[in-house]
Tab-separated table of C-alpha atoms and ligand atoms in Angstrom:
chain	number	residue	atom	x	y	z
A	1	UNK	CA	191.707	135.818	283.017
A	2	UNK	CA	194.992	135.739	281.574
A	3	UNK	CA	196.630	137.585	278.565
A	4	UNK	CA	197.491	134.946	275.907
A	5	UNK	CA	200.575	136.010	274.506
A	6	UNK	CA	200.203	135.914	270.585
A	7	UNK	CA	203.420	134.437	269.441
A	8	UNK	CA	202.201	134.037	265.906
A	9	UNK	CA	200.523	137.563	265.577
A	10	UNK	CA	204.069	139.157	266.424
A	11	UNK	CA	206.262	136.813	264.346
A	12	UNK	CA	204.178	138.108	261.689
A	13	UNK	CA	204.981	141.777	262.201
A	14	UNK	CA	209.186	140.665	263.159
A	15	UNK	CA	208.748	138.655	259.274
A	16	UNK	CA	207.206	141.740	257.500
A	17	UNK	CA	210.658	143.560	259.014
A	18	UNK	CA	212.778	140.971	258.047
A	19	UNK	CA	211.427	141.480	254.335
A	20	UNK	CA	212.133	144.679	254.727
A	21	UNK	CA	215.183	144.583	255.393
A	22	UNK	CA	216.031	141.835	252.911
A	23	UNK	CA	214.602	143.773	250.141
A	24	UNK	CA	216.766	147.387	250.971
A	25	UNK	CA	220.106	144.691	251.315
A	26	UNK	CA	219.134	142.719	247.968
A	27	UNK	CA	219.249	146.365	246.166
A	28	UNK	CA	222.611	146.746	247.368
A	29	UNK	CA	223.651	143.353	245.436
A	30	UNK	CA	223.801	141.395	248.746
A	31	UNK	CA	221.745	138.085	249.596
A	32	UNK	CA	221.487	137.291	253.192
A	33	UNK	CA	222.190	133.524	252.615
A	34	UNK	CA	221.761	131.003	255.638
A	35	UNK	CA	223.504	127.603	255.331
A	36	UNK	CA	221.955	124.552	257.769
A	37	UNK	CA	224.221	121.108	258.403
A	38	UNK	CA	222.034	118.638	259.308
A	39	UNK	CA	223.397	115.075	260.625
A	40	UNK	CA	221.243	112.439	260.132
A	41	UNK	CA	217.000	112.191	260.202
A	42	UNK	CA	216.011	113.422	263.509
A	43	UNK	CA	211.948	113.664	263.042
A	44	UNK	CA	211.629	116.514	265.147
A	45	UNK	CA	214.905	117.958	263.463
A	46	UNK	CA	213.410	117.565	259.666
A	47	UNK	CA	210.057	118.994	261.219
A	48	UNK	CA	212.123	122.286	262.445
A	49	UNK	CA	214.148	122.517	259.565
A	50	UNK	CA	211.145	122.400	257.654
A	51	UNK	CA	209.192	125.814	259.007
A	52	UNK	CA	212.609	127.434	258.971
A	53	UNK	CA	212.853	126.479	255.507
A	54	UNK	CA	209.524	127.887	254.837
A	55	UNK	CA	210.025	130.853	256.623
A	56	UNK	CA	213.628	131.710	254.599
A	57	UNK	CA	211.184	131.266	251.553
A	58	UNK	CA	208.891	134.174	252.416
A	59	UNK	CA	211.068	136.273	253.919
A	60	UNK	CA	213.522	135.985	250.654
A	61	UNK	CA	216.236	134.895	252.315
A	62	UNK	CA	218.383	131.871	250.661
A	63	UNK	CA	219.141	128.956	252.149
A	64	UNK	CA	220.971	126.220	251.978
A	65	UNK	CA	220.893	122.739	253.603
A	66	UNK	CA	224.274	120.069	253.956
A	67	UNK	CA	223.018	117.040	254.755
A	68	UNK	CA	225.565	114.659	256.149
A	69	UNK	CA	224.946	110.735	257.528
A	70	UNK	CA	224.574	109.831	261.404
A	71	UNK	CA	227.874	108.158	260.857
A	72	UNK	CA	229.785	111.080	259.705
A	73	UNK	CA	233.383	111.623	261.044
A	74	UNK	CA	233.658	114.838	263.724
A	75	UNK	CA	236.897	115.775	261.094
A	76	UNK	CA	234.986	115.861	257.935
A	77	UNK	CA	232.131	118.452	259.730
A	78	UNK	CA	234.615	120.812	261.007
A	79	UNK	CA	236.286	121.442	257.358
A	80	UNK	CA	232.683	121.854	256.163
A	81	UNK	CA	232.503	124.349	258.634
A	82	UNK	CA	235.627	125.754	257.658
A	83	UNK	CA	234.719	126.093	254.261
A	84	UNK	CA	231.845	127.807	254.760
A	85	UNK	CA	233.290	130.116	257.437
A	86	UNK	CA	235.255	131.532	254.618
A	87	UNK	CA	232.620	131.522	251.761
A	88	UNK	CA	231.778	134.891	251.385
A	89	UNK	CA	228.380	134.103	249.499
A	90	UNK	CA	227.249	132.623	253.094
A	91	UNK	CA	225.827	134.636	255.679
A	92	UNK	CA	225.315	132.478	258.380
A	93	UNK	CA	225.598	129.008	259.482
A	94	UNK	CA	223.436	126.656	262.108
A	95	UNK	CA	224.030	123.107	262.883
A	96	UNK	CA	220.577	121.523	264.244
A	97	UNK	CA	221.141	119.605	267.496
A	98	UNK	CA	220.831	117.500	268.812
A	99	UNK	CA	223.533	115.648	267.005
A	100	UNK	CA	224.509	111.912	267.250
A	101	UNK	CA	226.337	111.016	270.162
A	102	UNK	CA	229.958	110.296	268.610
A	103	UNK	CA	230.494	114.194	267.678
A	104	UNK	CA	232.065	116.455	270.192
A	105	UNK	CA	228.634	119.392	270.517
A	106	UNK	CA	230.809	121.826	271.793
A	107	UNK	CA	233.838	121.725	269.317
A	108	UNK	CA	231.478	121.703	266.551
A	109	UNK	CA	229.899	125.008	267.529
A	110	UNK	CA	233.347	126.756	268.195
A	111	UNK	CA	234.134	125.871	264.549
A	112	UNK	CA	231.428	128.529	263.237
A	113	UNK	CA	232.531	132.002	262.805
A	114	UNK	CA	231.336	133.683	265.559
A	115	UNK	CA	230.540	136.634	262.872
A	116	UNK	CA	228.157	133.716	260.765
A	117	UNK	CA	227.295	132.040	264.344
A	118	UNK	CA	223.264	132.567	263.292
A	119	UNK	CA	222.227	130.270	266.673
A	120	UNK	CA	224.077	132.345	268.897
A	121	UNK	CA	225.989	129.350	270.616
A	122	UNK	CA	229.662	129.961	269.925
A	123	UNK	CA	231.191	130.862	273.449
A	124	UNK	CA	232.379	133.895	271.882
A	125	UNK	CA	228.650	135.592	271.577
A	126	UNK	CA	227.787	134.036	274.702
A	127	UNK	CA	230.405	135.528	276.787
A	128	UNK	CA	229.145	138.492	274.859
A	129	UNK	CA	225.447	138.434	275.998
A	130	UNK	CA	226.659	138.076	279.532
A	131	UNK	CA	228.513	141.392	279.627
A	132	UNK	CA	225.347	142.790	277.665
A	133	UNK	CA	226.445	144.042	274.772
A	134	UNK	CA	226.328	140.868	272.025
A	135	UNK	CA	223.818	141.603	268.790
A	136	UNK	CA	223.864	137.933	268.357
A	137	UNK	CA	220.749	136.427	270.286
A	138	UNK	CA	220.272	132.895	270.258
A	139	UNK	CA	216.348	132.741	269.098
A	140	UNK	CA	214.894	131.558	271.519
A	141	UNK	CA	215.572	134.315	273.980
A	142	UNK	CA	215.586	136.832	271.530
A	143	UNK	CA	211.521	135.622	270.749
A	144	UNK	CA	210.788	135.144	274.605
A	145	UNK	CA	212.389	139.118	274.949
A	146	UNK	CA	210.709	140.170	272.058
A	147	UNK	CA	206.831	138.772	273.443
A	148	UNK	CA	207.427	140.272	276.953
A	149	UNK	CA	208.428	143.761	275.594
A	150	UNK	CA	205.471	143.341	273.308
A	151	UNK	CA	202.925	142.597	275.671
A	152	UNK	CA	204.917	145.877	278.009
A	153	UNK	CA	205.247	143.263	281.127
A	154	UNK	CA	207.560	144.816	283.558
A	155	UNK	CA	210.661	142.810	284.506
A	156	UNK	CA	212.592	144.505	286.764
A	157	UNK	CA	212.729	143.762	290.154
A	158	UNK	CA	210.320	140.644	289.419
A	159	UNK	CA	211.760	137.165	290.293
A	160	UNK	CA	211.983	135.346	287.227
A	161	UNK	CA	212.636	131.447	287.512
A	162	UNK	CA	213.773	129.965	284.359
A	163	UNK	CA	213.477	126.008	284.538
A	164	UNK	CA	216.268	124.131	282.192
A	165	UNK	CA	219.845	125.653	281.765
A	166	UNK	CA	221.056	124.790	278.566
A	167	UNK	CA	222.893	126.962	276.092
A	168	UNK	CA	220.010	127.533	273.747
A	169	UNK	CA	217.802	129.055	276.130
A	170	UNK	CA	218.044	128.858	279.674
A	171	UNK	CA	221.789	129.962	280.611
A	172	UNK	CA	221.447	132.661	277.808
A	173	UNK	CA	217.946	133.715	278.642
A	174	UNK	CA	219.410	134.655	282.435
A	175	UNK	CA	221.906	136.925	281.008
A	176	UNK	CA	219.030	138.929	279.159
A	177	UNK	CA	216.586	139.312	281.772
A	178	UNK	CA	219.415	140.276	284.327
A	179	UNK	CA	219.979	142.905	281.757
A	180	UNK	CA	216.012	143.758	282.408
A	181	UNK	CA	217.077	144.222	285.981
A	182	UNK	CA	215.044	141.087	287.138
A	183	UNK	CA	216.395	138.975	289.954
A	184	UNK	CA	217.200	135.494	288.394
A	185	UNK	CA	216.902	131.877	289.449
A	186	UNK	CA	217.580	128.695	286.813
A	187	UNK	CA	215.751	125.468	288.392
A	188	UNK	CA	217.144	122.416	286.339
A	189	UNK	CA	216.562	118.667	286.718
A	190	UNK	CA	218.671	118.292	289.506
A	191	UNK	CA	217.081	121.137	291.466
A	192	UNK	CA	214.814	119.908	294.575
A	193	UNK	CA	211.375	121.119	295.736
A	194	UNK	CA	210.842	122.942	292.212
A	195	UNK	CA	206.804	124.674	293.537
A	196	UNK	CA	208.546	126.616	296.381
A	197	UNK	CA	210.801	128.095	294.101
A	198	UNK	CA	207.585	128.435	291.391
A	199	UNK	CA	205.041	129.675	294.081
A	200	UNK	CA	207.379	132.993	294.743
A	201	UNK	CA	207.912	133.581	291.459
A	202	UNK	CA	206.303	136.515	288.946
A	203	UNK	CA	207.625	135.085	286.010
A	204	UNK	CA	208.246	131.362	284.914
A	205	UNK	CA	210.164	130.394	282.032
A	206	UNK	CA	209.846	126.407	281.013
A	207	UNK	CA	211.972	124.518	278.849
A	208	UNK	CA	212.263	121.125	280.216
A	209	UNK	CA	210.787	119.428	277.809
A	210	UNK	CA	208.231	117.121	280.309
A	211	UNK	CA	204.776	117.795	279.456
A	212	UNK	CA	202.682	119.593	282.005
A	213	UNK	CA	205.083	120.052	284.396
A	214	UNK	CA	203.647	122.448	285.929
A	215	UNK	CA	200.228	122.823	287.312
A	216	UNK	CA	197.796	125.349	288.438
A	217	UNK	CA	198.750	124.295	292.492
A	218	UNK	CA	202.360	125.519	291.924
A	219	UNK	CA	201.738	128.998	290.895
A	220	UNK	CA	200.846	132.049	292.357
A	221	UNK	CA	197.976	135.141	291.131
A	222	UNK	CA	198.931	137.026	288.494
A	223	UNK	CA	202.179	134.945	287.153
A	224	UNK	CA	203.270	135.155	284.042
A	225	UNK	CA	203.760	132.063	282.292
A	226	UNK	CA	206.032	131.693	279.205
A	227	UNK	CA	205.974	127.882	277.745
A	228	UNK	CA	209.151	126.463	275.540
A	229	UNK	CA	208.184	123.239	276.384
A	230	UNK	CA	206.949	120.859	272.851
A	231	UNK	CA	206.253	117.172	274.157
A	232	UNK	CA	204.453	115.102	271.454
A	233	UNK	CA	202.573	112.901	273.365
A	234	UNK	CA	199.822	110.351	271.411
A	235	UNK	CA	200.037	112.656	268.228
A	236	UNK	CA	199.497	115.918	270.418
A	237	UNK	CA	201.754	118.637	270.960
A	238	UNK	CA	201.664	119.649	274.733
A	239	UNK	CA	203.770	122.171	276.420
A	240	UNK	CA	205.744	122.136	279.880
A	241	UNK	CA	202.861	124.140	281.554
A	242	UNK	CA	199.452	122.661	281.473
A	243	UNK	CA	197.689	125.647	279.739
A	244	UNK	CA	194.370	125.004	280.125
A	245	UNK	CA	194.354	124.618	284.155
A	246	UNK	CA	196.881	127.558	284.705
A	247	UNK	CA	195.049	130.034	282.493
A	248	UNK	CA	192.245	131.321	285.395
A	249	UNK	CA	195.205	131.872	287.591
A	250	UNK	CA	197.727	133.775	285.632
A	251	UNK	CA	197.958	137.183	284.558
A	252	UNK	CA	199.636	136.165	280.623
A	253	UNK	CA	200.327	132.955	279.165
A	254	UNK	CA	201.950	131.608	276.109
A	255	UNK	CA	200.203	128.752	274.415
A	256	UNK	CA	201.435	125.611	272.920
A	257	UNK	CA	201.472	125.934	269.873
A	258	UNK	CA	201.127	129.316	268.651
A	259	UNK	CA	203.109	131.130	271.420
A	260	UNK	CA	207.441	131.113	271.963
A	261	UNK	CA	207.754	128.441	268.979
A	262	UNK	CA	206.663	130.306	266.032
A	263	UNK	CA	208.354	133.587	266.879
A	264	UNK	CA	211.701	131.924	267.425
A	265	UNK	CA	211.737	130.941	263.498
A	266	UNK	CA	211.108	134.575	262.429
A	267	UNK	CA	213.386	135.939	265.403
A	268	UNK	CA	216.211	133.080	263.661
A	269	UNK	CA	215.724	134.627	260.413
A	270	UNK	CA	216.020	138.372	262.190
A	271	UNK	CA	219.317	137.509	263.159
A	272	UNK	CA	220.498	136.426	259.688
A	273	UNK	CA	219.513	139.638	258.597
A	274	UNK	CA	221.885	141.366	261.328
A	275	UNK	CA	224.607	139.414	261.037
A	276	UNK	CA	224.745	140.085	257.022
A	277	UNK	CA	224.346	143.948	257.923
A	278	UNK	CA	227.448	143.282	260.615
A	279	UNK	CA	229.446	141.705	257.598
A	280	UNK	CA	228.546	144.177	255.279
A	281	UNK	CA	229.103	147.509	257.318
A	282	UNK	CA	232.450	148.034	256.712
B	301	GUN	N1	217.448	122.248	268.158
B	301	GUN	C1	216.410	122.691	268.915
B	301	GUN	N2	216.406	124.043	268.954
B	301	GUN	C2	217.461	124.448	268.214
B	301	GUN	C3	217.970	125.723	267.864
B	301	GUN	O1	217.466	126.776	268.265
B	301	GUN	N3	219.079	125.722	267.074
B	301	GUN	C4	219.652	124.579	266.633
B	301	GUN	N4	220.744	124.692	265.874
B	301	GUN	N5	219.208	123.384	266.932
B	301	GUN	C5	218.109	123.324	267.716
């Protein structure tokens, strides 16, 4: 029977750290502050911002949210941007995609200060991860990292397969576990055949967002099974890997909820906290 990897259990311990580490900056006079732009009223958006919001709270770490209109003009987000990349009592900023189609993704990121780039998306810090020395993870990875080295499961020479390649987890995800020495493979929704490439491998990673993509016949003994995946389907949230059927087969699993999710708030407010060291150490 598999290992359930306890996402909550060790975003607990990474959010006592972060207070820590809030509280020792705060006696130096400075206030890791983190600044969110949200366009529009994504539901799944205002639930995220939500738990982040929350999570600041605990943690003692200020933040602040923009809120701007679907309609808003690309110009007018970019000197916001601006503005704050230059406001010294911000720490870090994070603009919560998906935005509306009319805005340019990619120019909006490259805005941000890579030095207040708290997602980890500006193509500065990802150019960074991939010659392995960036201290700017985007969450995600940094909480999928941070549950494998907890749970000591090996990575190198394994053959990961990470399914979904976008620039919040997959592409940067490959960087870090080629860093672990693992041989790499990103599967995306293009990609044909998808169970011979799952059946050879030791490790999946899933963030396609399709509920239960993948099932207990595409797996071999003894995988281990890490879930991004959050479909709401009929009030429920379900993850890309059907838990419950892959569970007898695997050797760790992360459930949905409870497992990657949680731990990627508390690893977003982690890097807030390293960024205002960066900014502060000379
Ligand atoms: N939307 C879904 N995940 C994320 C994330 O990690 N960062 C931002 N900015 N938006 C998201």
């Amino acid at each position: 029977m598999a290992t359930i990897l306890d996402g909550k259990k060790v975003a607990g311990k990474l959010a006592e750290k972060v207070k820590e580490k809030v509280k020792f900056l705060n006696e130096q006079k400075i206030f890791p502050t983190l600044c969110v732009i949200e366009v529009g009223n994504d539901p799944a958006s205002k639930i995220y911002l939500r738990v982040k919001r929350n999570l600041a709270k605990q943690v003692e770490i200020n933040e602040k949210t923009i809120n701007f209109d679907d309609d808003v003009k690309q110009d007018k987000l970019i000197d916001t941007i601006k503005e704050l990349n230059n406001d010294p009592t911000i720490s870090a900023i994070m603009v919560q995609l998906p935005l509306p189609a009319h805005l340019d993704q990619s120019k909006i990121i490259e805005a941000i200060d890579p030095a207040k780039d708290a997602d980890g998306f500006h193509p500065y810090n990802q150019g960074k991860l991939w010659q392995g020395n960036s201290q700017v993870i985007p969450a995600t990875v940094r909480s999928i990292m941070s549950l494998l080295n907890e749970y000591d499961i090996q990575l190198e020479g394994k053959n990961a397969l990470i399914i979904g390649r976008s620039i919040i987890v997959g592409k940067p995800l490959a960087s870090q576990l080629l860093n672990k020495n693992a041989t790499v493979t990103i599967a995306h929704s293009k990609t044909q055949n998808l169970s011979t490439l799952t059946k050879k491998a030791d490790i999946i990673i899933s963030d396609v967002g399709q509920a239960h993509l993948i099932k207990e016949d595409m797996i071999k003994n003894d995988v281990v099974l890490i879930d991004v995946g959050m479909n709401r389907e009929n009030g429920k949230l379900l993850g890309d890997i059907n838990f419950q059927t892959c569970l007898p087969k695997a050797s760790a699993i992360t459930p949905v909820p409870g497992g990657v999710g949680p731990l990627t708030v508390a690893s977003l407010m982690y890097q807030v906290v390293l960024l205002t060291e960066n900014q502060n150490n000379g």
